[in-house]
Amino acid sequence: MSEAAPVRLERREGIGLIVVDNPPVNALGPGIREGIIAALEAGNADPEIRAMVLIGAGRSFIAGADIRQFGKRRAGLPLGGRTYDVLDRSAKPVVAAIHGYALGGGLENALACHYRIAVRSARLGLPEVLIGILPSGGGTQRLPRLIGPKAALEIIVSGRHVPAEEAARLGVVDALLEDGVDLPAAAVAYAQSIAERRPLPRVRDMPEKLAEAREQPGLFEAMRKSIARRARNQKAPYHCIAAVEAACTLPFDEGMAREQALFAELENSDEARALRYAFFAEREAAKIPDLPKDTRAREVRSAAVIGAGTMGGGIAMCLADAGIPVKLLEASEAALERGLGRIRANYATSVKRGSTTEAEVEQRLSRIETVTEYEAIAECDVVIEAVFEELAVKQEVFVRLDAVMRPGALLLTNTSGIDIDAIGTATRRPQDVAGAHFFSPANVMKLLEVVNGARTAPEVLFSTMQLGRRLGKVAAVAGNCDGFVANRSRAPLSTEMVILLEEGALPEQVDRVMVEFGYPMGPFAVGDLAGLDIGYAGRKRRAAANPNARALPIADALVEMGRHGQKTGAGWYRYEPGDRTPRPDPEVARIIREFATQPREIGDTEILHRLLFASVNEACCILQEGKAYRASDIDAMWLHGFGFPRYHGGLMFWADGIGARAVHDQIARWHQQYGERWAPSALLRDIAERGALLREARP
Ligand code: 3H9
């Protein structure tokens, strides 16, 4: 970390370099804006300086405002006296020189500069919408003026990171530089080349592109319609549209004031608070407490996956997508061929959707090598086992891995529930064994649950977390217990939703409530997609082990009738051939009536609370047993493993909105009414009594 001031003015060959040095990502924290303004003023006052460059030290330009400051009272700079305004008034030209990220307030500063240059690997964007706000440093007013309202809307409403090359094509970036260039030197040369050019190109004074909105009057309405589904229950995406609309209808300064007013409506909204929380929860989840400071991640240059089934294939895709060569092992060529076929089909879908290209797919496929012998994977740095979910089968695989793998290889199992320690003891190196629980489909779902066995070495845990990050996953640590953390905390929801049917609810009612809450699909429709036979087998296993386990006769009856979900054309719903739309089925309603001896009207709030409180209680048990590091890890798991609506923050954050006391008291009442499955966790009781927050709970 630099000891120098967070913003400094360096003089080089007649150019003033304004260097923002606020690790790790040069966020515009306290003092940074003032520092930039002071440097701009000093540069303008210095007769030796002909032009200036705004540049970031370290790995990035500026990643935006400091998100930790939102929602707090802060002094702030007055409208008209912010960096953007000072840049606008600058008599000397200023060039933004971008590498790494120019996001949010970072890009907004760049837009207020007179020129922008960027290295090819840079990413630019206005991701404010993803944290429930809108760009409020003039981004909604300047970007439409620079590239037209249509392209600006798409960037602002999606919040996506735009590659520098695309930004150059759109006209955001004036010159594209190759990676590896000496950026400060190149920026100085560029600044010298434009130093005397007048008048200065100020984006605020470029109205031409706004004409597009007059030519396409339906533009904003069409955008509102196109986001209706994914922006359900949210305000920020609509406020973003309104702000861009203002750019097209109001003079610049009035548009700026409108942007501020819209921002003020969002900053402290429930949605923004939840999304900010989710942002930090994901990053917190990456941290392993008490990890020895000198712990180094083991290097992973090559990987192997055992088992080319749906999971194994998906995991191989993740590795190949991240640029890691992977050997896919199966006993037979035929099984490998089937597995590869599935992988090709998945990639073909991505090409059709436009998320990747044929050429890119060819590259990724070339990283996947199929093998049938264990000896062929011996030198790999990591192996991920994804064979049949049975302890004996997995142990056999690990005995073979132990025999061939080079010392120091990471030995990971993709089990969703088998005891990691029992797998580790099949080897002579249980310290190298950990769980790497991917969620289906593995190449799509972002959660990676890293399971810490009793003998897993800290270095192995750390290396597996690092690998998850490299694969683009949100990785979080779970202790070794039945179901680990994610599935264990969700299991009570799965039980409760079926019990609600016994009391008179219908699958379509429960699903509607959860979709209105914000899930992309209701839990019954999800069950049909995953296959009901899996849950059935689990129940039979648990019933054999524990005669007191709650039976779910309605769910069992469906499976025993051959209704296994979408794959059999019927489950909780019925399906038309070739159509995945769940249709309510009178046959299911009839079966439910058979079991629901005293059906009653169940309100939507009761449904929502019964499902989610059951899981909150279990999450508290998990924390109490020390199987998760923090409540916010469970929230990150729900967001990325189960599609929990992000604008509710996460299970525990959402429950805090109701209050631990109210949640506890309701659970206690249900305990009286329904018995043991609702016994309140001691940790929940304690949090309720202390008036503390569930989301801050730790073991
Ligand atoms: C804005 O700009 C509003 C304006 O319109 C208003 C103008 C007036 N603030 O993600 P990483 C921390 S809103 C505070 O692991 P990566 C992060 O918590 C902002 N902290 O790295 C982490 O800390 P720790 C618009 C931030 O390389 C560390 O930096 N901008 C911020 O995987 C490393 O982060 C955004 O929304 C921040 N803005 O990804 C961008 N950014 O090590 C948000 C990062 O203690 N940031 N940190 O856990 C990102 O999307 C990613 O961090 C980024 C780097 C892509 C930049």
PDB file of C-alpha atoms in Angstrom, residues 378-574:
ATOM      1  CA  ALA A 378      -1.502 -38.580 -12.295  1.00  0.00           C
ATOM      2  CA  GLU A 379       0.289 -35.266 -12.924  1.00  0.00           C
ATOM      3  CA  CYS A 380      -2.784 -33.032 -12.679  1.00  0.00           C
ATOM      4  CA  ASP A 381      -2.748 -30.342  -9.977  1.00  0.00           C
ATOM      5  CA  VAL A 382      -6.361 -30.849  -8.983  1.00  0.00           C
ATOM      6  CA  VAL A 383      -8.851 -33.636  -9.416  1.00  0.00           C
ATOM      7  CA  ILE A 384     -12.584 -33.242  -8.883  1.00  0.00           C
ATOM      8  CA  GLU A 385     -14.537 -36.429  -8.407  1.00  0.00           C
ATOM      9  CA  ALA A 386     -18.132 -36.401  -9.681  1.00  0.00           C
ATOM     10  CA  VAL A 387     -19.217 -40.033  -9.671  1.00  0.00           C
ATOM     11  CA  PHE A 388     -22.345 -41.683  -8.309  1.00  0.00           C
ATOM     12  CA  GLU A 389     -23.492 -40.404  -4.877  1.00  0.00           C
ATOM     13  CA  GLU A 390     -22.602 -43.455  -2.813  1.00  0.00           C
ATOM     14  CA  LEU A 391     -19.915 -43.570  -0.176  1.00  0.00           C
ATOM     15  CA  ALA A 392     -18.459 -46.922  -1.243  1.00  0.00           C
ATOM     16  CA  VAL A 393     -18.204 -45.827  -4.881  1.00  0.00           C
ATOM     17  CA  LYS A 394     -16.528 -42.569  -3.914  1.00  0.00           C
ATOM     18  CA  GLN A 395     -14.134 -44.278  -1.518  1.00  0.00           C
ATOM     19  CA  GLU A 396     -13.059 -46.633  -4.274  1.00  0.00           C
ATOM     20  CA  VAL A 397     -12.291 -43.671  -6.516  1.00  0.00           C
ATOM     21  CA  PHE A 398     -10.257 -41.992  -3.766  1.00  0.00           C
ATOM     22  CA  VAL A 399      -8.226 -45.141  -3.120  1.00  0.00           C
ATOM     23  CA  ARG A 400      -7.253 -45.080  -6.779  1.00  0.00           C
ATOM     24  CA  LEU A 401      -6.544 -41.351  -6.714  1.00  0.00           C
ATOM     25  CA  ASP A 402      -4.351 -41.807  -3.671  1.00  0.00           C
ATOM     26  CA  ALA A 403      -2.389 -44.420  -5.553  1.00  0.00           C
ATOM     27  CA  VAL A 404      -1.683 -42.355  -8.667  1.00  0.00           C
ATOM     28  CA  MET A 405      -1.922 -38.630  -7.997  1.00  0.00           C
ATOM     29  CA  ARG A 406       1.264 -36.664  -7.540  1.00  0.00           C
ATOM     30  CA  PRO A 407       2.022 -35.450  -4.002  1.00  0.00           C
ATOM     31  CA  GLY A 408       0.373 -32.098  -3.298  1.00  0.00           C
ATOM     32  CA  ALA A 409      -2.487 -32.539  -5.769  1.00  0.00           C
ATOM     33  CA  LEU A 410      -5.825 -31.208  -4.500  1.00  0.00           C
ATOM     34  CA  LEU A 411      -8.272 -34.101  -4.156  1.00  0.00           C
ATOM     35  CA  LEU A 412     -11.799 -32.715  -4.329  1.00  0.00           C
ATOM     36  CA  THR A 413     -15.173 -34.393  -4.235  1.00  0.00           C
ATOM     37  CA  ASN A 414     -18.326 -32.945  -5.695  1.00  0.00           C
ATOM     38  CA  THR A 415     -20.595 -34.723  -3.257  1.00  0.00           C
ATOM     39  CA  SER A 416     -23.781 -32.975  -2.238  1.00  0.00           C
ATOM     40  CA  GLY A 417     -24.029 -34.712   1.086  1.00  0.00           C
ATOM     41  CA  ILE A 418     -21.626 -37.549   1.739  1.00  0.00           C
ATOM     42  CA  ASP A 419     -19.321 -37.277   4.748  1.00  0.00           C
ATOM     43  CA  ILE A 420     -16.063 -35.698   3.515  1.00  0.00           C
ATOM     44  CA  ASP A 421     -14.083 -37.261   6.349  1.00  0.00           C
ATOM     45  CA  ALA A 422     -15.258 -40.744   5.383  1.00  0.00           C
ATOM     46  CA  ILE A 423     -14.014 -40.032   1.859  1.00  0.00           C
ATOM     47  CA  GLY A 424     -10.740 -38.544   3.100  1.00  0.00           C
ATOM     48  CA  THR A 425      -9.921 -41.566   5.235  1.00  0.00           C
ATOM     49  CA  ALA A 426      -9.948 -43.730   2.124  1.00  0.00           C
ATOM     50  CA  THR A 427      -6.639 -42.022   1.310  1.00  0.00           C
ATOM     51  CA  ARG A 428      -3.324 -41.688   3.108  1.00  0.00           C
ATOM     52  CA  ARG A 429      -3.567 -37.926   2.639  1.00  0.00           C
ATOM     53  CA  PRO A 430      -6.879 -36.703   4.104  1.00  0.00           C
ATOM     54  CA  GLN A 431      -5.270 -33.261   4.495  1.00  0.00           C
ATOM     55  CA  ASP A 432      -5.464 -32.890   0.702  1.00  0.00           C
ATOM     56  CA  VAL A 433      -9.155 -33.817   0.516  1.00  0.00           C
ATOM     57  CA  ALA A 434     -11.973 -31.240   0.521  1.00  0.00           C
ATOM     58  CA  GLY A 435     -15.485 -30.936  -0.852  1.00  0.00           C
ATOM     59  CA  ALA A 436     -16.185 -28.860  -3.956  1.00  0.00           C
ATOM     60  CA  HIS A 437     -19.962 -28.908  -4.142  1.00  0.00           C
ATOM     61  CA  PHE A 438     -21.167 -27.438  -7.443  1.00  0.00           C
ATOM     62  CA  PHE A 439     -24.825 -26.650  -8.040  1.00  0.00           C
ATOM     63  CA  SER A 440     -26.664 -27.903 -11.076  1.00  0.00           C
ATOM     64  CA  PRO A 441     -26.148 -26.955 -13.872  1.00  0.00           C
ATOM     65  CA  ALA A 442     -22.530 -26.638 -12.775  1.00  0.00           C
ATOM     66  CA  ASN A 443     -21.476 -24.444 -15.681  1.00  0.00           C
ATOM     67  CA  VAL A 444     -24.271 -21.960 -14.936  1.00  0.00           C
ATOM     68  CA  MET A 445     -24.912 -21.767 -11.187  1.00  0.00           C
ATOM     69  CA  LYS A 446     -22.457 -19.475  -9.462  1.00  0.00           C
ATOM     70  CA  LEU A 447     -22.313 -21.080  -6.038  1.00  0.00           C
ATOM     71  CA  LEU A 448     -19.415 -23.300  -5.043  1.00  0.00           C
ATOM     72  CA  GLU A 449     -19.728 -24.733  -1.557  1.00  0.00           C
ATOM     73  CA  VAL A 450     -16.267 -25.660  -0.344  1.00  0.00           C
ATOM     74  CA  VAL A 451     -16.529 -28.304   2.343  1.00  0.00           C
ATOM     75  CA  ASN A 452     -13.955 -28.292   5.084  1.00  0.00           C
ATOM     76  CA  GLY A 453     -13.245 -31.794   6.382  1.00  0.00           C
ATOM     77  CA  ALA A 454     -11.952 -32.391   9.891  1.00  0.00           C
ATOM     78  CA  ARG A 455      -8.494 -33.057   8.478  1.00  0.00           C
ATOM     79  CA  THR A 456      -8.520 -30.744   5.441  1.00  0.00           C
ATOM     80  CA  ALA A 457      -5.365 -28.590   5.545  1.00  0.00           C
ATOM     81  CA  PRO A 458      -5.983 -24.805   5.677  1.00  0.00           C
ATOM     82  CA  GLU A 459      -3.835 -24.477   2.566  1.00  0.00           C
ATOM     83  CA  VAL A 460      -6.086 -26.935   0.711  1.00  0.00           C
ATOM     84  CA  LEU A 461      -9.222 -25.106   1.821  1.00  0.00           C
ATOM     85  CA  PHE A 462      -7.685 -21.817   0.696  1.00  0.00           C
ATOM     86  CA  SER A 463      -6.535 -23.281  -2.630  1.00  0.00           C
ATOM     87  CA  THR A 464     -10.021 -24.644  -3.320  1.00  0.00           C
ATOM     88  CA  MET A 465     -11.589 -21.258  -2.544  1.00  0.00           C
ATOM     89  CA  GLN A 466      -9.086 -19.600  -4.886  1.00  0.00           C
ATOM     90  CA  LEU A 467      -9.882 -22.135  -7.585  1.00  0.00           C
ATOM     91  CA  GLY A 468     -13.592 -21.317  -7.159  1.00  0.00           C
ATOM     92  CA  ARG A 469     -12.858 -17.644  -7.676  1.00  0.00           C
ATOM     93  CA  ARG A 470     -10.864 -18.451 -10.793  1.00  0.00           C
ATOM     94  CA  LEU A 471     -13.851 -20.382 -12.109  1.00  0.00           C
ATOM     95  CA  GLY A 472     -15.962 -17.256 -11.632  1.00  0.00           C
ATOM     96  CA  LYS A 473     -17.890 -18.790  -8.740  1.00  0.00           C
ATOM     97  CA  VAL A 474     -19.016 -17.292  -5.476  1.00  0.00           C
ATOM     98  CA  ALA A 475     -17.231 -19.707  -3.185  1.00  0.00           C
ATOM     99  CA  ALA A 476     -18.176 -20.128   0.473  1.00  0.00           C
ATOM    100  CA  VAL A 477     -16.962 -22.540   3.132  1.00  0.00           C
ATOM    101  CA  ALA A 478     -19.256 -25.107   4.734  1.00  0.00           C
ATOM    102  CA  GLY A 479     -18.584 -27.437   7.625  1.00  0.00           C
ATOM    103  CA  ASN A 480     -18.930 -31.166   7.142  1.00  0.00           C
ATOM    104  CA  CYS A 481     -22.483 -32.081   8.176  1.00  0.00           C
ATOM    105  CA  ASP A 482     -25.513 -33.732   6.605  1.00  0.00           C
ATOM    106  CA  GLY A 483     -26.447 -31.608   3.572  1.00  0.00           C
ATOM    107  CA  PHE A 484     -23.559 -29.217   4.327  1.00  0.00           C
ATOM    108  CA  VAL A 485     -24.793 -25.635   4.650  1.00  0.00           C
ATOM    109  CA  ALA A 486     -26.708 -24.696   1.511  1.00  0.00           C
ATOM    110  CA  ASN A 487     -28.909 -27.768   1.088  1.00  0.00           C
ATOM    111  CA  ARG A 488     -29.241 -28.299   4.821  1.00  0.00           C
ATOM    112  CA  SER A 489     -30.561 -24.778   5.330  1.00  0.00           C
ATOM    113  CA  ARG A 490     -32.995 -25.179   2.438  1.00  0.00           C
ATOM    114  CA  ALA A 491     -34.274 -28.651   3.413  1.00  0.00           C
ATOM    115  CA  PRO A 492     -36.904 -27.383   5.902  1.00  0.00           C
ATOM    116  CA  LEU A 493     -38.398 -25.216   3.141  1.00  0.00           C
ATOM    117  CA  SER A 494     -38.775 -28.308   0.947  1.00  0.00           C
ATOM    118  CA  THR A 495     -40.498 -30.160   3.758  1.00  0.00           C
ATOM    119  CA  GLU A 496     -42.751 -27.303   4.772  1.00  0.00           C
ATOM    120  CA  MET A 497     -44.017 -26.647   1.261  1.00  0.00           C
ATOM    121  CA  VAL A 498     -45.395 -30.181   1.028  1.00  0.00           C
ATOM    122  CA  ILE A 499     -46.880 -30.030   4.525  1.00  0.00           C
ATOM    123  CA  LEU A 500     -48.747 -26.884   3.443  1.00  0.00           C
ATOM    124  CA  LEU A 501     -50.493 -29.033   0.837  1.00  0.00           C
ATOM    125  CA  GLU A 502     -51.709 -31.357   3.591  1.00  0.00           C
ATOM    126  CA  GLU A 503     -53.362 -28.283   5.118  1.00  0.00           C
ATOM    127  CA  GLY A 504     -55.112 -27.322   1.896  1.00  0.00           C
ATOM    128  CA  ALA A 505     -52.695 -25.225  -0.206  1.00  0.00           C
ATOM    129  CA  LEU A 506     -52.068 -26.073  -3.864  1.00  0.00           C
ATOM    130  CA  PRO A 507     -48.648 -26.169  -5.578  1.00  0.00           C
ATOM    131  CA  GLU A 508     -49.674 -23.333  -7.885  1.00  0.00           C
ATOM    132  CA  GLN A 509     -50.633 -21.156  -4.918  1.00  0.00           C
ATOM    133  CA  VAL A 510     -47.322 -21.737  -3.145  1.00  0.00           C
ATOM    134  CA  ASP A 511     -45.399 -21.156  -6.365  1.00  0.00           C
ATOM    135  CA  ARG A 512     -47.282 -17.943  -7.075  1.00  0.00           C
ATOM    136  CA  VAL A 513     -46.440 -16.595  -3.608  1.00  0.00           C
ATOM    137  CA  MET A 514     -42.748 -17.347  -4.055  1.00  0.00           C
ATOM    138  CA  VAL A 515     -42.637 -15.903  -7.575  1.00  0.00           C
ATOM    139  CA  GLU A 516     -44.344 -12.755  -6.352  1.00  0.00           C
ATOM    140  CA  PHE A 517     -41.731 -12.617  -3.611  1.00  0.00           C
ATOM    141  CA  GLY A 518     -39.132 -12.568  -6.393  1.00  0.00           C
ATOM    142  CA  TYR A 519     -37.957 -16.106  -7.161  1.00  0.00           C
ATOM    143  CA  PRO A 520     -37.665 -16.803 -10.885  1.00  0.00           C
ATOM    144  CA  MET A 521     -39.595 -20.061 -10.362  1.00  0.00           C
ATOM    145  CA  GLY A 522     -41.701 -21.464  -7.558  1.00  0.00           C
ATOM    146  CA  PRO A 523     -40.293 -24.336  -5.485  1.00  0.00           C
ATOM    147  CA  PHE A 524     -42.726 -26.928  -6.869  1.00  0.00           C
ATOM    148  CA  ALA A 525     -41.830 -26.022 -10.455  1.00  0.00           C
ATOM    149  CA  VAL A 526     -38.150 -26.243  -9.454  1.00  0.00           C
ATOM    150  CA  GLY A 527     -38.822 -29.683  -7.964  1.00  0.00           C
ATOM    151  CA  ASP A 528     -40.307 -30.854 -11.253  1.00  0.00           C
ATOM    152  CA  LEU A 529     -37.267 -29.541 -13.099  1.00  0.00           C
ATOM    153  CA  ALA A 530     -34.767 -31.281 -10.803  1.00  0.00           C
ATOM    154  CA  GLY A 531     -36.748 -34.556 -10.627  1.00  0.00           C
ATOM    155  CA  LEU A 532     -38.898 -35.686  -7.718  1.00  0.00           C
ATOM    156  CA  ASP A 533     -37.290 -39.118  -7.495  1.00  0.00           C
ATOM    157  CA  ILE A 534     -34.139 -37.630  -5.931  1.00  0.00           C
ATOM    158  CA  GLY A 535     -36.015 -36.210  -2.936  1.00  0.00           C
ATOM    159  CA  TYR A 536     -37.974 -39.447  -2.675  1.00  0.00           C
ATOM    160  CA  ALA A 537     -34.811 -41.540  -2.417  1.00  0.00           C
ATOM    161  CA  GLY A 538     -33.451 -39.132   0.208  1.00  0.00           C
ATOM    162  CA  ARG A 539     -36.638 -39.445   2.279  1.00  0.00           C
ATOM    163  CA  LYS A 540     -36.490 -43.237   2.162  1.00  0.00           C
ATOM    164  CA  ARG A 541     -32.857 -43.161   3.311  1.00  0.00           C
ATOM    165  CA  ARG A 542     -33.627 -40.770   6.151  1.00  0.00           C
ATOM    166  CA  ALA A 543     -36.704 -42.756   7.178  1.00  0.00           C
ATOM    167  CA  ALA A 544     -34.585 -45.903   7.424  1.00  0.00           C
ATOM    168  CA  ALA A 545     -32.032 -44.083   9.584  1.00  0.00           C
ATOM    169  CA  ASN A 546     -34.548 -42.168  11.667  1.00  0.00           C
ATOM    170  CA  PRO A 547     -38.028 -43.574  12.181  1.00  0.00           C
ATOM    171  CA  ASN A 548     -39.172 -40.175  13.550  1.00  0.00           C
ATOM    172  CA  ALA A 549     -38.358 -38.317  10.308  1.00  0.00           C
ATOM    173  CA  ARG A 550     -41.436 -36.461   9.032  1.00  0.00           C
ATOM    174  CA  ALA A 551     -43.061 -38.471   6.213  1.00  0.00           C
ATOM    175  CA  LEU A 552     -44.388 -36.579   3.181  1.00  0.00           C
ATOM    176  CA  PRO A 553     -47.129 -38.886   1.899  1.00  0.00           C
ATOM    177  CA  ILE A 554     -48.335 -36.592  -0.896  1.00  0.00           C
ATOM    178  CA  ALA A 555     -44.854 -36.270  -2.381  1.00  0.00           C
ATOM    179  CA  ASP A 556     -44.326 -40.027  -2.055  1.00  0.00           C
ATOM    180  CA  ALA A 557     -47.668 -40.796  -3.707  1.00  0.00           C
ATOM    181  CA  LEU A 558     -46.775 -38.737  -6.793  1.00  0.00           C
ATOM    182  CA  VAL A 559     -43.421 -40.458  -7.265  1.00  0.00           C
ATOM    183  CA  GLU A 560     -44.987 -43.876  -6.729  1.00  0.00           C
ATOM    184  CA  MET A 561     -47.457 -43.033  -9.515  1.00  0.00           C
ATOM    185  CA  GLY A 562     -44.506 -42.470 -11.836  1.00  0.00           C
ATOM    186  CA  ARG A 563     -44.789 -38.679 -11.680  1.00  0.00           C
ATOM    187  CA  HIS A 564     -41.079 -37.828 -11.445  1.00  0.00           C
ATOM    188  CA  GLY A 565     -41.317 -34.260 -12.789  1.00  0.00           C
ATOM    189  CA  GLN A 566     -40.664 -32.749 -16.206  1.00  0.00           C
ATOM    190  CA  LYS A 567     -38.733 -35.778 -17.412  1.00  0.00           C
ATOM    191  CA  THR A 568     -41.843 -37.984 -17.131  1.00  0.00           C
ATOM    192  CA  GLY A 569     -44.227 -35.281 -18.366  1.00  0.00           C
ATOM    193  CA  ALA A 570     -45.839 -34.974 -14.941  1.00  0.00           C
ATOM    194  CA  GLY A 571     -44.915 -34.169 -11.378  1.00  0.00           C
ATOM    195  CA  TRP A 572     -46.433 -31.431  -9.236  1.00  0.00           C
ATOM    196  CA  TYR A 573     -47.713 -30.121 -12.562  1.00  0.00           C
ATOM    197  CA  ARG A 574     -48.456 -31.687 -15.921  1.00  0.00           C
TER     198      ARG A 574
END
